[in-house]
Amino acid sequence: MRTLTSLLGNSQQLDGGAMFGNAPRAVWAGWLAPDAANRVPLACRCLLVEEDDGRRILLETGIGAFFEPKLRERYGVVEAEHVLLDALAAQGLSDADIDVVVLSHLHFDHAGGLLAAWDGGPARLLFPNAQFVVGREAWQRALNPHPRDKASFVPELIALLEASGRLVLVDDATPACLPPDWRFHVSNGHTPGMLLAEIPLPGGPLLFAADLIPGAAWVHVPITMGYDRYPELLIDEKRALLQRLAAAGGRLFFTHDPQLACGEVLLDSRTQRFSVTATQATLSRLAI
């Protein structure tokens, strides 16, 4: 038996126009209400999987609290403390108890939680006993970022991961440190080599959707973010995965949705529009 638990990390407030790049404000404001500065609330949600062999696997770490105060304000990080560590503690765990961390990609809002909270000193890597699973192409992107998304990477984190000796680079094959029934999909629309982990469930698979589908609003096929590198490619990737999940009774796990952790994918046969149903705000040691 394996159990699934959703864990909240530090939350963000980012510009709604950037998060819904090709949708007008009159549309997206009905999905996520903006504040006076036009920012919308976003979660940085992670997924803890505890396997029956004792392995503890964490999918992503959120943005964390590594930014100095000035940058924390610039990037809309709400909390000063490292919220993910508190969420692990609420489960009776610490970062030292995690065996594997799977990173869809290395943008700071998905991998920054690997670092200790800012204290004025050098950056420090947490999760001392974990292997770090990263897509090979995503790793190369982090080593040699394009000017368009260079600010999304943390050079100190990349150096610490490389020096750890625990970095596991993969293409789309499941590495030995993960259960053999897991599989990966590689997505390039948001950023090259993004890994989407698929975990089998009795009723259908759960896809950790990362930034392909950050939340329920982005299930609408045409909706993309201003941060996406190849929006048309992302739409094609999204449609293909949603069709597959709808046919298999699959679910999406949302990293950035402020209200929902997951939901089952539905396809309306008449309109050919996708939606999510049987939504859950949290997963609390869901046994499968």
Coordinates of C-alpha atoms in Angstrom, one line a residue:
M1 CA 0.0 0.0 0.0
R2 CA 1.2 3.5 -0.7
T3 CA -0.2 6.7 0.8
L4 CA -0.5 10.2 -0.8
T5 CA -0.4 13.4 1.2
S6 CA -0.6 16.9 -0.3
L7 CA 1.7 19.4 1.5
L8 CA 1.6 23.2 1.1
G9 CA 4.8 25.1 0.8
N10 CA 5.2 28.9 0.7
S11 CA 2.5 30.7 -1.2
Q12 CA 2.8 33.4 -3.8
Q13 CA 1.0 36.4 -5.3
L14 CA 1.8 36.9 -8.9
D15 CA 0.5 39.2 -11.7
G16 CA -2.7 37.7 -13.1
G17 CA -1.9 38.8 -16.6
A18 CA 1.3 36.8 -16.5
M19 CA -0.4 33.8 -15.1
F20 CA -3.1 33.9 -17.7
G21 CA -1.0 35.3 -20.5
N22 CA -3.4 34.9 -23.4
A23 CA -6.7 35.5 -21.6
P24 CA -8.2 38.9 -20.9
R25 CA -8.6 40.1 -17.3
A26 CA -12.4 40.0 -17.7
V27 CA -12.2 36.3 -18.1
W28 CA -9.4 35.2 -15.7
A29 CA -10.6 37.5 -12.8
G30 CA -13.6 35.2 -12.6
W31 CA -11.3 32.2 -11.9
L32 CA -8.9 33.8 -9.5
A33 CA -9.8 37.2 -8.0
P34 CA -6.9 39.7 -8.2
D35 CA -5.9 42.1 -5.5
A36 CA -5.4 45.9 -5.9
A37 CA -2.0 45.3 -7.4
N38 CA -3.5 42.9 -10.0
R39 CA -1.9 39.8 -8.3
V40 CA -3.6 36.5 -7.9
P41 CA -3.1 34.0 -5.0
L42 CA -1.1 30.9 -5.9
A43 CA -0.2 27.8 -3.9
C44 CA 3.1 25.9 -4.1
R45 CA 1.8 22.5 -3.4
C46 CA 3.9 19.3 -3.1
L47 CA 3.0 15.7 -3.0
L48 CA 4.4 13.2 -0.4
V49 CA 4.2 9.6 -1.5
E50 CA 4.9 6.9 1.2
E51 CA 5.6 3.5 -0.3
D52 CA 4.9 0.2 1.4
D53 CA 8.6 -0.5 1.3
G54 CA 9.2 2.5 3.5
R55 CA 10.4 4.9 0.9
R56 CA 9.3 8.5 1.2
I57 CA 9.1 10.3 -2.1
L58 CA 8.5 14.1 -2.3
L59 CA 7.3 15.6 -5.6
E60 CA 8.7 19.1 -5.7
T61 CA 9.5 21.4 -2.8
G62 CA 7.7 24.7 -3.8
I63 CA 9.4 28.1 -3.6
G64 CA 10.6 27.8 0.0
A65 CA 11.9 30.8 1.9
F66 CA 15.4 31.2 0.5
F67 CA 14.9 34.8 -0.9
E68 CA 16.2 37.7 1.1
P69 CA 13.4 40.1 2.2
K70 CA 13.7 42.4 -0.8
L71 CA 13.5 39.6 -3.3
R72 CA 10.8 37.9 -1.3
E73 CA 8.6 40.9 -1.8
R74 CA 9.5 41.3 -5.4
Y75 CA 8.5 37.7 -6.2
G76 CA 5.3 37.8 -4.1
V77 CA 6.3 35.2 -1.5
V78 CA 3.9 35.5 1.3
E79 CA 5.5 33.8 4.3
A80 CA 9.0 34.4 5.7
E81 CA 9.2 30.9 7.3
H82 CA 9.8 27.7 5.4
V83 CA 6.2 26.4 5.2
L84 CA 7.0 23.0 3.7
L85 CA 9.2 22.1 6.6
D86 CA 6.3 22.9 8.9
A87 CA 4.0 20.8 6.8
L88 CA 6.4 17.9 7.0
A89 CA 6.7 18.3 10.7
A90 CA 2.9 18.1 11.0
Q91 CA 3.2 14.6 9.4
G92 CA 5.9 13.7 12.0
L93 CA 8.7 14.1 9.4
S94 CA 11.6 16.3 8.6
D95 CA 13.5 16.9 5.4
A96 CA 16.0 14.3 6.6
D97 CA 13.3 11.6 6.3
I98 CA 12.8 12.0 2.6
D99 CA 14.5 9.4 0.4
V100 CA 13.8 10.9 -3.1
V101 CA 12.8 14.4 -4.3
V102 CA 11.3 14.5 -7.8
L103 CA 11.6 17.9 -9.5
S104 CA 9.5 18.5 -12.6
H105 CA 11.9 21.3 -13.5
L106 CA 14.3 23.7 -11.7
H107 CA 12.4 27.0 -11.7
F108 CA 12.7 28.5 -8.2
D109 CA 8.9 28.2 -7.4
H110 CA 9.2 24.4 -7.8
A111 CA 12.7 23.7 -6.5
G112 CA 13.5 26.6 -4.1
G113 CA 12.2 24.7 -1.1
L114 CA 15.3 22.5 -1.4
L115 CA 17.2 25.4 0.3
A116 CA 17.1 26.5 3.9
A117 CA 15.3 29.7 4.8
W118 CA 17.3 32.9 4.3
D119 CA 19.4 33.9 7.3
G120 CA 22.0 36.1 5.7
G121 CA 24.5 33.4 5.2
P122 CA 25.4 31.2 2.2
A123 CA 22.7 29.1 0.6
R124 CA 22.3 25.6 2.3
L125 CA 20.9 22.5 0.7
L126 CA 18.2 20.6 2.8
F127 CA 17.1 17.0 2.4
P128 CA 20.5 15.4 3.3
N129 CA 19.5 11.8 2.6
A130 CA 17.5 12.3 -0.6
Q131 CA 18.3 11.5 -4.2
F132 CA 17.2 14.3 -6.5
V133 CA 15.5 13.2 -9.7
V134 CA 15.7 15.8 -12.5
G135 CA 15.1 15.5 -16.3
R136 CA 18.3 15.6 -18.2
E137 CA 17.1 18.3 -20.6
A138 CA 15.7 20.4 -17.7
W139 CA 19.1 20.1 -16.0
Q140 CA 20.9 21.4 -19.1
R141 CA 18.4 24.3 -19.3
A142 CA 19.3 25.2 -15.7
L143 CA 23.0 25.0 -16.5
N144 CA 22.6 27.2 -19.6
P145 CA 19.4 29.2 -19.2
H146 CA 17.9 31.3 -22.0
P147 CA 17.7 35.0 -21.2
R148 CA 13.9 34.7 -21.3
D149 CA 13.9 32.6 -18.1
K150 CA 17.3 33.0 -16.6
A151 CA 15.8 34.8 -13.6
S152 CA 13.8 31.7 -12.8
F153 CA 16.8 29.7 -11.8
V154 CA 18.9 29.8 -8.7
P155 CA 22.6 29.4 -9.5
E156 CA 23.5 28.5 -6.0
L157 CA 21.0 25.7 -5.9
I158 CA 22.2 24.2 -9.2
A159 CA 25.8 24.2 -7.8
L160 CA 24.7 22.6 -4.6
L161 CA 22.7 19.9 -6.4
E162 CA 25.7 19.1 -8.6
A163 CA 28.0 18.9 -5.7
S164 CA 25.7 16.7 -3.6
G165 CA 26.6 13.5 -5.5
R166 CA 22.9 12.5 -5.3
L167 CA 21.6 14.0 -8.5
V168 CA 19.8 11.5 -10.7
L169 CA 19.3 12.6 -14.3
V170 CA 16.6 10.9 -16.4
D171 CA 15.1 11.1 -19.8
D172 CA 11.7 9.5 -19.6
A173 CA 12.6 6.1 -18.1
T174 CA 11.8 5.5 -14.4
P175 CA 15.0 5.4 -12.4
A176 CA 15.8 2.6 -9.9
C177 CA 15.2 5.0 -6.9
L178 CA 11.5 5.2 -7.8
P179 CA 8.8 2.4 -7.9
P180 CA 8.8 0.6 -11.2
D181 CA 5.1 1.3 -11.8
W182 CA 5.7 5.1 -11.9
R183 CA 6.1 6.6 -15.3
F184 CA 7.1 10.0 -16.7
H185 CA 5.8 12.2 -19.5
V186 CA 8.2 14.8 -20.9
S187 CA 6.7 18.2 -21.7
N188 CA 8.5 21.1 -23.5
G189 CA 5.9 23.8 -23.8
H190 CA 6.6 25.5 -20.5
T191 CA 10.3 24.8 -20.3
P192 CA 12.5 22.2 -22.0
G193 CA 12.5 18.7 -20.4
M194 CA 9.8 19.2 -17.8
L195 CA 9.0 15.8 -16.1
L196 CA 5.4 15.0 -15.3
A197 CA 5.2 12.0 -12.9
E198 CA 2.3 9.6 -13.3
I199 CA 1.4 7.4 -10.4
P200 CA -1.1 4.5 -10.8
L201 CA -4.2 4.5 -8.7
P202 CA -6.9 1.9 -8.5
G203 CA -9.5 4.0 -10.4
G204 CA -7.0 5.6 -12.9
P205 CA -3.7 7.4 -12.8
L206 CA -2.7 10.6 -11.0
L207 CA -0.6 13.0 -13.0
F208 CA 1.5 15.5 -11.2
A209 CA 0.8 18.3 -13.7
A210 CA 3.4 20.9 -12.7
D211 CA 3.3 23.9 -14.9
L212 CA 1.6 22.2 -17.8
I213 CA -1.6 22.6 -15.9
P214 CA -0.9 24.7 -12.8
G215 CA -4.5 24.7 -11.5
A216 CA -8.1 24.0 -12.5
A217 CA -8.5 27.1 -14.5
W218 CA -5.7 26.0 -16.9
V219 CA -7.6 22.8 -17.7
H220 CA -9.2 24.9 -20.4
V221 CA -7.1 23.9 -23.4
P222 CA -6.4 27.4 -24.9
I223 CA -5.3 28.9 -21.6
T224 CA -1.5 29.4 -21.2
M225 CA 0.8 31.4 -19.0
G226 CA 3.0 34.3 -20.1
Y227 CA 5.9 32.3 -18.7
D228 CA 5.4 29.5 -21.2
R229 CA 8.2 29.2 -23.7
Y230 CA 6.2 27.5 -26.5
P231 CA 2.4 28.2 -25.9
E232 CA 1.2 26.3 -28.9
L233 CA 3.3 23.3 -28.2
L234 CA 2.0 23.4 -24.6
I235 CA -1.6 23.4 -25.8
D236 CA -0.9 20.3 -27.9
E237 CA 0.8 18.5 -25.0
K238 CA -2.0 19.5 -22.7
R239 CA -4.8 18.3 -25.0
A240 CA -3.1 14.9 -25.5
L241 CA -2.6 14.3 -21.8
L242 CA -6.1 15.4 -20.9
Q243 CA -7.6 13.1 -23.5
R244 CA -5.6 10.2 -22.2
L245 CA -6.5 10.9 -18.6
A246 CA -10.2 11.4 -19.4
A247 CA -10.3 8.1 -21.1
A248 CA -8.5 6.3 -18.2
G249 CA -10.5 7.9 -15.4
G250 CA -7.3 9.8 -14.4
R251 CA -6.8 12.7 -12.1
L252 CA -4.6 15.8 -12.1
F253 CA -2.6 17.0 -9.1
F254 CA -2.3 20.8 -9.1
T255 CA 0.8 22.6 -7.8
H256 CA -0.4 26.2 -8.0
D257 CA -4.2 26.1 -7.5
P258 CA -4.9 28.0 -4.3
Q259 CA -8.0 25.9 -3.5
L260 CA -7.7 22.5 -5.1
A261 CA -5.1 19.7 -4.7
C262 CA -6.6 17.4 -7.4
G263 CA -9.5 16.5 -9.5
E264 CA -10.7 13.9 -12.0
V265 CA -10.6 14.9 -15.7
L266 CA -13.8 14.9 -17.6
L267 CA -14.4 15.5 -21.4
D268 CA -17.7 16.8 -22.5
S269 CA -18.5 14.7 -25.6
R270 CA -20.7 17.5 -27.0
T271 CA -18.5 20.6 -26.5
Q272 CA -15.2 18.7 -26.4
R273 CA -14.3 20.8 -23.4
F274 CA -12.3 19.4 -20.5
S275 CA -13.1 20.0 -16.8
V276 CA -12.3 18.6 -13.4
T277 CA -14.8 16.9 -11.1
A278 CA -14.6 15.0 -7.8
T279 CA -12.2 17.7 -6.6
Q280 CA -10.3 17.5 -3.3
A281 CA -8.8 20.4 -1.5
T282 CA -6.2 18.2 0.3
L283 CA -5.0 14.6 0.3
S284 CA -4.3 13.3 3.8
R285 CA -2.4 10.0 3.8
L286 CA -4.8 8.7 1.1
A287 CA -4.2 4.9 1.0
I288 CA -4.1 3.2 -2.3

